[in-house]
Amino acid sequence: MKFYNFRTHSGVRFFSPPTSLLSKKPLGDVVAHNITTHENRREVLDEHADGYYWHRRMSSAFQLRTSMVEVAKPGIKRKSMASDDRVILNGAAGIRARKAFERQAEDASKCAAFLQDYWSERQDPQAVELSNGFSGQCVIESKNFFNFFHFMTESLQKASFPESHDASIKSLRFVSRTNEIRPFVKSWLEDSGLTRRFKVRLGAYHEGEDFSGKSIVTPLSAQHLLYQFSGDHHAAIEAAQPAGGKWAGYDAHPHAVKILALNTFDDTLLAFRQQMIDLAGSLVNRKWGSRIYVARSGDKARSRVMEGEDALIAKLQKNGFEVVCFENMSPLEQVRCVSGARCVVMQHGAGMSNMIFARENAHFFEIGTYQTAMVRWKEFIPLSHVAGCHYHHIFANMDFGDETHPVFDEDGLVAPRLDGDLVEKVVSIIKTSLKDRNPGGLSGMVRQCEYFAGREAYKHAYRLLDVNAEFYENTGEYWMMRALLNERTSHPNAAANNAYHAWTISGDERAWTEFVRLSRDDDPRRHRYAINT
């Protein structure tokens, strides 16, 4: 497999120089609730969740720029889009191409060394060849047309490019390895308005296809451009690196590429979110409740039955939850339902992709298992950064034997099992979590800071607050965390000052109580609360 290199090849032309490839954003609130009663799996899951906060969660998220590019001599090579037979790494399709390359290599370390050396010399973004203009076909890669998660979050959202390109694009083609097209694909294309803007085609490609030898355009994610181009994004990434010791620098290191993917999202995904919310708000009149339980309908429910679901639904309904089935709703109805809810609860499944439409202070609960935690958790975490919401993954028991763990390729996706007192535990988790009405980003930063403080990793806690100051320094919670760290690191005066600052911003009596506890008896500011009240 040959990869395209912007330093040595010229088949991919930008419409403007690929500068400012990323911008810093807050991370979503990612919470793990480990309630499985299987002792070994519980221990492994505890370690897995701990590893996320220590080794894989960065100090901030990054929104990646998507650039429209013209591809000369386009074709399909090794199941990926290519220019002159050289594979172009683009978003999720690029990750799959890298994995395929790594599988072909007999020595994984040699493969990693080759990739690092191949992109060791960065290209100047101002030196790239620019397109002289284009009129024709836009092609977007798709993993398939039957999995809702992959189609919506990896392909459909890429069509949310600026309307300034509309006039030059005569048709829009989604290409995949398979011709199987589920009905939801056409529904989302229609409800998103794409079929009104363009002539849209769906279908399988064949190896070596050259798109009639004509150049095409495609939306190109910055995900795989970051280590190929020079720019200030390198310093920004390093400044936000995870606390753990597995980070060895981002530039083309396979492990670090995976870590960054967990903490980034494409700007087109954010644009798609807003477009769909706006459309749903204007075209869907019906309103749903603020508390939603998403049930699986028809064959899907029978294929993966969650033990204890009926009992869970009964208890949730007593707490004001409305039961819906996404399969029985149009795309815009799904968007309207989720974007208007403050709490959504559902079993693990592709429908979790609708989390990108959640409000910032919404709580999205996924009832999963050991299997979903180990294999699928990483796919949904970035979606919480897009929405900025609270994403709770509940690790329940699973419908599988106790002696071995399921293998996805052999056993498929195993259903959760809410046996014993797990229904009560799930309801309790939901009730407790809903007391938090803050945006997910703010709560996620506080949770991560408390995690560092609990490990006495104060350097990382302070760095986290410094990185996120631009987002949250106008909140009382931010200054209360600074006060906590000040006290833990033996800076009592700074702790009192920051607690007082938290109170002046928020008026929260808890901040005032902390200020009184931390300050000296003769501090003149103690009289201010009595005067104001």
Coordinates of C-alpha atoms in Angstrom, one line a residue:
M1 CA 0.0 0.0 0.0
K2 CA 1.3 3.4 -1.0
F3 CA 0.3 6.5 0.9
Y4 CA -0.1 10.0 -0.6
N5 CA 2.5 12.5 0.7
F6 CA 1.8 16.2 0.4
R7 CA 5.5 17.0 0.4
T8 CA 6.4 14.8 -2.6
H9 CA 3.1 14.4 -4.6
S10 CA 0.8 16.9 -6.3
G11 CA -2.4 15.1 -7.1
V12 CA -4.4 16.7 -4.3
R13 CA -5.0 20.4 -4.7
F14 CA -6.5 22.6 -2.0
F15 CA -8.8 25.6 -2.7
S16 CA -7.0 27.6 0.0
P17 CA -3.8 26.9 2.0
P18 CA -4.4 24.3 4.8
T19 CA -3.6 26.6 7.7
S20 CA -5.3 26.7 11.1
L21 CA -6.0 23.0 10.9
L22 CA -7.6 22.9 14.4
S23 CA -9.1 25.0 17.1
K24 CA -9.3 24.2 20.8
K25 CA -12.7 23.2 22.3
P26 CA -14.0 21.9 25.6
L27 CA -14.2 18.2 26.2
G28 CA -17.6 16.6 26.9
D29 CA -18.3 15.1 30.3
V30 CA -17.5 11.4 30.0
V31 CA -18.6 9.3 33.0
A32 CA -18.1 5.5 33.6
H33 CA -20.5 3.7 36.0
N34 CA -19.2 0.2 36.7
I35 CA -22.1 -1.9 38.1
T36 CA -21.3 -5.3 36.8
T37 CA -21.3 -8.1 39.5
H38 CA -18.7 -10.2 37.6
E39 CA -15.6 -9.7 39.8
N40 CA -12.9 -10.1 37.1
R41 CA -14.7 -7.9 34.6
R42 CA -15.4 -5.3 37.2
E43 CA -11.7 -5.1 38.0
V44 CA -10.7 -4.9 34.3
L45 CA -13.3 -2.2 33.7
D46 CA -12.2 -0.2 36.7
E47 CA -8.7 -0.2 35.2
H48 CA -10.0 0.6 31.7
A49 CA -11.9 3.6 32.9
D50 CA -9.0 4.8 35.0
G51 CA -6.8 4.4 31.9
Y52 CA -9.1 6.7 30.0
Y53 CA -8.7 9.6 32.4
W54 CA -5.0 9.1 32.9
H55 CA -3.6 7.9 29.5
R56 CA -6.2 8.9 26.9
R57 CA -8.2 12.0 27.9
M58 CA -6.4 15.2 26.9
S59 CA -6.8 18.6 28.6
S60 CA -9.0 19.9 25.8
A61 CA -10.8 18.7 22.6
F62 CA -9.9 20.0 19.2
Q63 CA -12.2 20.8 16.3
L64 CA -10.6 19.8 13.1
R65 CA -10.8 21.8 9.9
T66 CA -12.3 20.1 6.8
S67 CA -10.9 21.4 3.5
M68 CA -12.5 20.8 0.1
V69 CA -9.8 19.4 -2.2
E70 CA -9.6 18.6 -5.9
V71 CA -8.2 15.1 -6.6
A72 CA -6.5 14.5 -9.9
K73 CA -6.2 10.9 -11.3
P74 CA -8.8 9.7 -8.7
G75 CA -9.4 6.1 -8.1
I76 CA -10.0 3.4 -5.5
K77 CA -6.9 1.5 -4.2
R78 CA -7.0 -1.0 -1.4
K79 CA -10.6 0.0 -0.6
S80 CA -9.6 3.7 -0.2
M81 CA -9.7 6.8 -2.3
A82 CA -6.4 7.4 -4.1
S83 CA -4.7 9.8 -6.4
D84 CA -2.5 8.2 -9.0
D85 CA -2.8 4.9 -7.0
R86 CA -1.6 6.5 -3.7
V87 CA -4.1 6.2 -0.8
I88 CA -5.3 9.5 0.6
L89 CA -5.8 9.2 4.4
N90 CA -9.1 10.9 5.1
G91 CA -11.0 10.7 8.4
A92 CA -12.3 7.3 9.5
A93 CA -11.5 5.8 6.1
G94 CA -7.9 6.9 6.7
I95 CA -7.8 5.1 10.0
R96 CA -9.0 1.9 8.4
A97 CA -6.3 2.3 5.7
R98 CA -3.6 2.6 8.3
K99 CA -4.9 -0.4 10.2
A100 CA -4.9 -2.4 6.9
F101 CA -1.3 -1.4 6.3
E102 CA -0.3 -2.3 9.8
R103 CA -2.0 -5.8 9.5
Q104 CA 0.0 -6.4 6.3
A105 CA 3.3 -5.6 8.0
E106 CA 5.0 -8.6 9.6
D107 CA 6.6 -6.4 12.3
A108 CA 4.4 -3.8 13.9
S109 CA 7.4 -1.8 15.2
K110 CA 8.9 -1.6 11.7
C111 CA 5.5 -0.5 10.4
A112 CA 5.3 2.3 13.0
A113 CA 8.9 3.4 12.2
F114 CA 8.2 3.5 8.5
L115 CA 5.1 5.7 8.9
Q116 CA 6.9 8.1 11.2
D117 CA 9.8 8.4 8.8
Y118 CA 7.5 8.7 5.8
W119 CA 6.0 11.9 7.2
S120 CA 9.0 13.1 9.2
E121 CA 9.5 16.1 6.9
R122 CA 6.5 18.4 7.2
Q123 CA 5.1 20.3 4.3
D124 CA 4.7 24.1 4.5
P125 CA 0.9 24.7 4.1
Q126 CA 1.6 27.9 2.1
A127 CA 3.6 25.9 -0.5
V128 CA 0.9 23.5 -1.6
E129 CA -0.5 23.6 -5.1
L130 CA -3.9 25.2 -5.3
S131 CA -6.8 24.3 -7.5
N132 CA -7.6 26.6 -10.4
G133 CA -11.4 26.0 -10.0
F134 CA -13.6 22.9 -10.4
S135 CA -16.9 21.9 -11.7
G136 CA -18.1 18.3 -11.4
Q137 CA -18.5 15.4 -9.0
C138 CA -18.0 15.4 -5.2
V139 CA -17.2 11.9 -3.9
I140 CA -17.5 10.9 -0.2
E141 CA -16.2 7.6 1.1
S142 CA -18.5 5.5 3.3
K143 CA -17.7 2.3 5.2
N144 CA -21.2 1.0 4.4
F145 CA -24.8 1.9 3.9
F146 CA -26.3 -0.3 6.6
N147 CA -24.7 0.9 9.8
F148 CA -26.3 4.1 11.1
F149 CA -23.3 5.2 13.2
H150 CA -20.8 4.8 10.4
F151 CA -22.9 6.5 7.8
M152 CA -24.0 9.5 9.8
T153 CA -20.9 10.3 11.8
E154 CA -18.3 9.4 9.1
S155 CA -19.9 10.2 5.8
L156 CA -23.2 12.1 5.8
Q157 CA -21.8 14.9 8.0
K158 CA -19.0 15.5 5.4
A159 CA -21.6 16.9 3.0
S160 CA -22.1 19.8 5.4
F161 CA -19.4 21.8 3.6
P162 CA -19.9 25.6 3.0
E163 CA -22.6 26.5 0.5
S164 CA -20.0 28.5 -1.5
H165 CA -19.0 25.1 -3.1
D166 CA -22.6 24.3 -4.1
A167 CA -22.4 26.0 -7.5
S168 CA -19.3 24.1 -8.6
I169 CA -20.6 20.7 -7.5
K170 CA -22.9 19.1 -10.0
S171 CA -23.4 15.8 -8.2
L172 CA -22.7 14.1 -4.9
R173 CA -21.7 10.5 -4.8
F174 CA -21.3 8.3 -1.7
V175 CA -19.2 5.2 -2.4
S176 CA -18.8 2.1 -0.3
R177 CA -17.6 -1.4 -0.5
T178 CA -21.1 -2.8 -0.6
N179 CA -24.3 -2.1 -2.5
E180 CA -26.6 -3.0 0.5
I181 CA -28.5 0.2 1.3
R182 CA -30.8 0.4 4.3
P183 CA -33.9 2.6 4.1
F184 CA -32.6 5.0 6.8
V185 CA -29.9 6.2 4.4
K186 CA -32.3 7.7 1.9
S187 CA -34.4 9.1 4.7
W188 CA -31.5 11.0 6.2
L189 CA -30.4 12.2 2.8
E190 CA -33.9 13.6 2.2
D191 CA -34.4 15.1 5.6
S192 CA -31.0 16.8 5.6
G193 CA -31.9 18.5 2.4
L194 CA -29.0 17.0 0.4
T195 CA -31.3 15.6 -2.3
R196 CA -32.7 19.1 -2.9
R197 CA -29.3 20.6 -3.2
F198 CA -27.6 18.0 -5.3
K199 CA -28.1 15.0 -7.6
V200 CA -27.1 12.3 -5.0
R201 CA -25.9 8.8 -5.9
L202 CA -25.2 5.8 -3.7
G203 CA -23.3 2.7 -4.7
A204 CA -20.4 0.3 -4.4
Y205 CA -17.1 1.0 -6.0
H206 CA -14.8 -1.6 -7.5
E207 CA -11.1 -1.9 -6.9
G208 CA -9.2 0.2 -9.4
E209 CA -12.1 2.4 -10.3
D210 CA -10.9 5.7 -11.8
F211 CA -14.1 7.8 -11.8
S212 CA -13.8 8.0 -15.6
G213 CA -10.4 9.5 -15.4
K214 CA -11.8 12.9 -14.4
S215 CA -10.8 14.9 -11.3
I216 CA -13.2 15.0 -8.5
V217 CA -13.5 16.9 -5.2
T218 CA -13.9 15.5 -1.7
P219 CA -14.1 17.0 1.8
L220 CA -10.7 16.2 3.4
S221 CA -10.5 16.1 7.2
A222 CA -7.4 17.5 8.9
Q223 CA -7.2 14.4 11.1
H224 CA -4.3 12.9 9.0
L225 CA -3.0 16.3 7.8
L226 CA -1.8 17.3 11.3
Y227 CA 1.4 15.3 11.2
Q228 CA 2.1 16.1 7.5
F229 CA 2.0 19.9 7.7
S230 CA 3.9 22.4 9.8
G231 CA 2.0 24.9 11.9
D232 CA 1.2 26.0 15.5
H233 CA -1.2 23.0 15.9
H234 CA 1.8 20.9 16.9
A235 CA 2.5 23.0 20.0
A236 CA -1.3 23.1 20.8
I237 CA -1.5 19.3 20.7
E238 CA 1.5 18.9 22.9
A239 CA 0.2 21.4 25.4
A240 CA -3.0 19.3 25.8
Q241 CA -1.4 15.9 26.0
P242 CA -2.8 13.3 28.4
A243 CA -1.3 13.0 31.9
G244 CA -0.1 9.4 31.6
G245 CA 3.2 8.2 30.3
K246 CA 2.1 6.6 27.1
W247 CA 2.2 9.8 25.1
A248 CA 5.3 9.9 23.0
G249 CA 4.6 12.9 20.7
Y250 CA 1.8 13.0 18.2
D251 CA 3.6 13.2 14.8
A252 CA 2.5 10.0 13.1
H253 CA 3.0 7.8 16.2
P254 CA 0.2 5.2 15.8
H255 CA -0.7 5.1 19.5
A256 CA -0.8 8.9 19.7
V257 CA -2.9 9.1 16.6
K258 CA -5.5 6.9 18.3
I259 CA -5.4 9.1 21.4
L260 CA -6.0 12.3 19.4
A261 CA -8.9 10.7 17.5
L262 CA -10.5 10.2 20.9
N263 CA -10.3 13.9 21.7
T264 CA -11.2 15.5 18.3
F265 CA -14.1 15.9 15.9
D266 CA -14.5 17.3 12.4
D267 CA -16.0 20.8 12.0
T268 CA -18.5 19.3 9.5
L269 CA -19.9 17.2 12.3
L270 CA -20.6 20.4 14.3
A271 CA -22.1 22.1 11.2
F272 CA -24.3 19.0 10.5
R273 CA -25.5 19.1 14.1
Q274 CA -26.6 22.7 13.8
Q275 CA -28.2 22.3 10.4
M276 CA -30.3 19.4 11.5
I277 CA -31.4 21.0 14.8
D278 CA -32.4 24.1 12.9
L279 CA -34.4 22.1 10.3
A280 CA -36.1 20.0 13.0
G281 CA -37.0 23.2 14.9
S282 CA -38.7 24.7 11.8
L283 CA -40.3 21.6 10.3
V284 CA -41.3 19.3 13.2
N285 CA -44.2 20.6 15.2
R286 CA -44.5 17.8 17.7
K287 CA -42.6 18.0 21.0
W288 CA -41.5 15.2 23.2
G289 CA -40.8 15.2 27.0
S290 CA -37.6 16.2 28.7
R291 CA -36.9 12.6 29.8
I292 CA -36.7 10.0 27.1
Y293 CA -36.1 6.2 27.1
V294 CA -35.3 4.8 23.7
A295 CA -36.5 1.3 23.2
R296 CA -35.6 -1.0 20.3
S297 CA -38.4 -2.0 18.1
G298 CA -39.4 -5.0 16.0
D299 CA -36.6 -7.4 14.9
K300 CA -33.9 -5.3 16.6
A301 CA -35.5 -5.8 20.0
R302 CA -35.8 -9.5 19.4
S303 CA -32.2 -9.8 18.2
R304 CA -30.7 -8.3 21.4
V305 CA -33.1 -8.6 24.3
M306 CA -31.9 -6.8 27.5
E307 CA -33.0 -8.7 30.6
G308 CA -34.7 -6.4 33.0
E309 CA -35.7 -3.8 30.5
D310 CA -39.4 -4.0 31.2
A311 CA -38.7 -3.4 34.9
L312 CA -36.4 -0.5 34.1
I313 CA -39.0 1.1 31.8
A314 CA -41.7 0.8 34.5
K315 CA -39.5 2.6 37.0
L316 CA -38.4 5.3 34.6
Q317 CA -42.0 6.0 33.6
K318 CA -42.9 6.5 37.2
N319 CA -40.2 9.2 37.1
G320 CA -41.6 11.0 34.1
F321 CA -39.9 9.2 31.3
E322 CA -41.5 8.9 27.8
V323 CA -40.7 5.8 25.8
V324 CA -39.9 6.2 22.0
C325 CA -38.5 4.1 19.2
F326 CA -36.1 5.8 16.8
E327 CA -36.9 3.3 14.1
N328 CA -40.5 4.6 14.1
M329 CA -39.5 8.2 13.8
S330 CA -38.3 10.3 10.8
P331 CA -34.7 11.7 11.1
L332 CA -35.9 15.2 11.9
E333 CA -38.3 13.8 14.5
Q334 CA -35.3 12.0 16.1
V335 CA -33.3 15.2 16.1
R336 CA -36.2 17.2 17.6
C337 CA -36.8 14.6 20.3
V338 CA -33.1 14.4 21.4
S339 CA -32.3 18.1 21.1
G340 CA -35.3 19.0 23.3
A341 CA -34.5 16.4 26.0
R342 CA -32.6 16.8 29.2
C343 CA -32.1 13.1 29.7
V344 CA -31.9 10.2 27.2
V345 CA -31.5 6.6 28.2
M346 CA -31.0 3.7 25.9
Q347 CA -29.3 0.4 25.4
H348 CA -26.0 0.5 23.4
G349 CA -26.6 0.7 19.7
A350 CA -26.0 2.8 16.6
G351 CA -28.9 5.0 17.7
M352 CA -26.4 6.4 20.2
S353 CA -25.1 8.5 17.3
N354 CA -28.0 10.9 17.9
M355 CA -26.1 12.1 21.0
I356 CA -24.5 14.8 18.7
F357 CA -27.9 16.6 18.8
A358 CA -28.1 16.7 22.6
R359 CA -28.1 20.0 24.5
E360 CA -25.1 21.0 26.5
N361 CA -26.7 20.3 29.8
A362 CA -28.3 17.0 28.7
H363 CA -27.4 13.6 30.2
F364 CA -27.1 10.8 27.7
F365 CA -27.1 7.3 29.3
E366 CA -25.8 4.3 27.5
I367 CA -26.6 0.9 29.1
G368 CA -23.7 -1.2 27.9
T369 CA -21.5 -4.1 29.0
Y370 CA -17.9 -5.2 29.4
Q371 CA -17.9 -5.8 25.6
T372 CA -19.1 -2.3 24.6
A373 CA -16.8 -0.7 27.1
M374 CA -13.7 -2.4 25.6
V375 CA -14.7 -2.2 21.9
R376 CA -17.2 0.6 21.3
W377 CA -16.8 3.2 24.1
K378 CA -14.0 4.9 22.1
E379 CA -16.3 5.4 19.1
F380 CA -18.9 7.4 21.0
I381 CA -16.7 9.5 23.3
P382 CA -15.9 12.1 20.5
L383 CA -19.6 12.6 19.9
S384 CA -20.0 13.9 23.5
H385 CA -17.4 16.6 22.6
V386 CA -19.5 17.7 19.6
A387 CA -22.6 18.1 21.7
G388 CA -20.7 19.2 24.9
C389 CA -23.1 17.1 26.9
H390 CA -22.9 14.5 29.7
Y391 CA -22.2 11.1 28.4
H392 CA -22.7 8.2 30.9
H393 CA -21.7 4.7 30.0
I394 CA -23.2 2.2 32.4
F395 CA -21.2 -1.1 32.5
A396 CA -23.9 -3.7 33.4
N397 CA -23.8 -7.5 33.3
M398 CA -24.1 -9.2 29.9
D399 CA -25.9 -12.1 28.4
F400 CA -22.7 -14.2 28.1
G401 CA -20.9 -16.9 30.1
D402 CA -18.8 -16.0 33.1
E403 CA -15.7 -18.0 32.1
T404 CA -14.7 -16.2 28.9
H405 CA -15.2 -12.8 27.3
P406 CA -17.1 -12.4 24.0
V407 CA -15.3 -11.9 20.7
F408 CA -17.2 -9.5 18.5
D409 CA -16.3 -11.2 15.2
E410 CA -17.5 -14.5 16.5
D411 CA -20.2 -13.7 19.1
G412 CA -21.6 -10.5 17.7
L413 CA -22.9 -7.8 20.0
V414 CA -24.0 -9.2 23.4
A415 CA -27.1 -7.8 25.1
P416 CA -26.8 -6.1 28.6
R417 CA -28.4 -7.9 31.5
L418 CA -30.0 -6.0 34.4
D419 CA -30.4 -8.8 36.9
G420 CA -30.5 -8.7 40.7
D421 CA -30.5 -5.1 41.9
L422 CA -29.0 -3.6 38.8
V423 CA -32.3 -2.0 37.7
E424 CA -32.4 -0.1 41.0
K425 CA -28.8 0.9 40.6
V426 CA -29.4 2.3 37.1
V427 CA -32.3 4.3 38.3
S428 CA -30.3 5.6 41.2
I429 CA -27.4 6.6 38.9
I430 CA -29.8 8.5 36.6
K431 CA -31.5 10.4 39.5
T432 CA -28.3 11.4 41.1
S433 CA -26.7 12.5 37.8
L434 CA -29.6 14.7 36.8
K435 CA -28.9 16.9 39.8
D436 CA -26.0 18.3 37.8
R437 CA -27.5 21.0 35.6
N438 CA -24.2 22.5 34.4
P439 CA -23.0 22.1 30.8
G440 CA -21.2 18.8 30.2
G441 CA -18.0 20.5 29.3
L442 CA -17.8 22.3 32.7
S443 CA -18.7 19.2 34.7
G444 CA -16.2 17.2 32.7
M445 CA -13.4 19.6 33.5
V446 CA -14.3 19.6 37.2
R447 CA -14.5 15.7 37.2
Q448 CA -11.2 15.4 35.5
C449 CA -9.6 18.0 37.9
E450 CA -11.0 16.1 40.9
Y451 CA -9.6 12.9 39.4
F452 CA -6.1 14.4 39.2
A453 CA -6.4 15.9 42.7
G454 CA -7.4 12.5 44.1
R455 CA -4.2 11.1 42.7
E456 CA -2.2 14.0 44.0
A457 CA -1.3 14.8 40.4
Y458 CA -1.5 18.5 41.1
K459 CA 0.7 19.6 38.2
H460 CA -1.7 18.0 35.8
A461 CA -4.7 19.5 37.6
Y462 CA -3.3 23.0 37.4
R463 CA -2.4 22.5 33.7
L464 CA -6.0 21.4 33.0
L465 CA -7.4 24.5 34.6
D466 CA -4.9 26.7 32.7
V467 CA -5.8 25.1 29.4
N468 CA -9.5 25.6 30.0
A469 CA -9.4 29.1 31.5
E470 CA -10.7 30.7 28.3
F471 CA -13.8 28.5 28.5
Y472 CA -14.7 28.6 32.2
E473 CA -12.9 31.4 34.1
N474 CA -16.3 33.2 34.3
T475 CA -17.8 30.4 36.4
G476 CA -17.7 29.8 40.1
E477 CA -16.9 26.1 39.6
Y478 CA -13.7 27.0 37.9
W479 CA -12.4 29.1 40.8
M480 CA -13.6 26.7 43.4
M481 CA -11.4 24.0 41.8
R482 CA -8.5 26.4 41.9
A483 CA -9.3 27.0 45.6
L484 CA -9.3 23.3 46.2
L485 CA -5.9 22.8 44.6
N486 CA -4.5 25.8 46.4
E487 CA -5.5 24.3 49.7
R488 CA -4.2 20.8 48.8
T489 CA -0.8 22.4 47.8
S490 CA -0.5 24.5 51.0
H491 CA -1.4 27.9 49.5
P492 CA -4.1 29.0 52.0
N493 CA -4.2 32.7 51.0
A494 CA -4.6 31.8 47.3
A495 CA -7.3 29.3 48.3
A496 CA -9.3 31.9 50.2
N497 CA -8.9 34.5 47.4
N498 CA -10.2 32.0 44.8
A499 CA -13.1 30.9 46.9
Y500 CA -14.1 34.5 47.4
H501 CA -13.7 35.1 43.6
A502 CA -16.0 32.1 43.0
W503 CA -18.6 33.6 45.3
T504 CA -18.4 37.1 43.7
I505 CA -19.0 35.4 40.3
S506 CA -21.7 32.9 41.2
G507 CA -23.3 34.1 44.5
D508 CA -23.2 30.4 45.6
E509 CA -23.4 30.1 49.3
R510 CA -21.2 27.0 49.1
A511 CA -18.4 29.2 47.8
W512 CA -19.0 31.7 50.6
T513 CA -18.9 28.9 53.2
E514 CA -15.5 27.8 51.8
F515 CA -14.2 31.3 51.8
V516 CA -15.1 31.7 55.5
R517 CA -13.5 28.4 56.3
L518 CA -10.3 29.3 54.4
S519 CA -9.9 32.9 55.3
R520 CA -8.5 34.5 58.4
D521 CA -10.9 35.8 61.1
D522 CA -9.8 39.4 60.5
D523 CA -10.3 39.3 56.7
P524 CA -12.4 42.4 56.1
R525 CA -14.2 40.7 53.2
R526 CA -16.1 38.5 55.6
H527 CA -18.4 41.5 56.4
R528 CA -19.4 41.9 52.7
Y529 CA -21.9 39.1 52.7
A530 CA -23.7 40.4 55.7
I531 CA -23.9 43.9 54.2
N532 CA -25.2 42.6 50.8
T533 CA -27.9 40.5 52.5

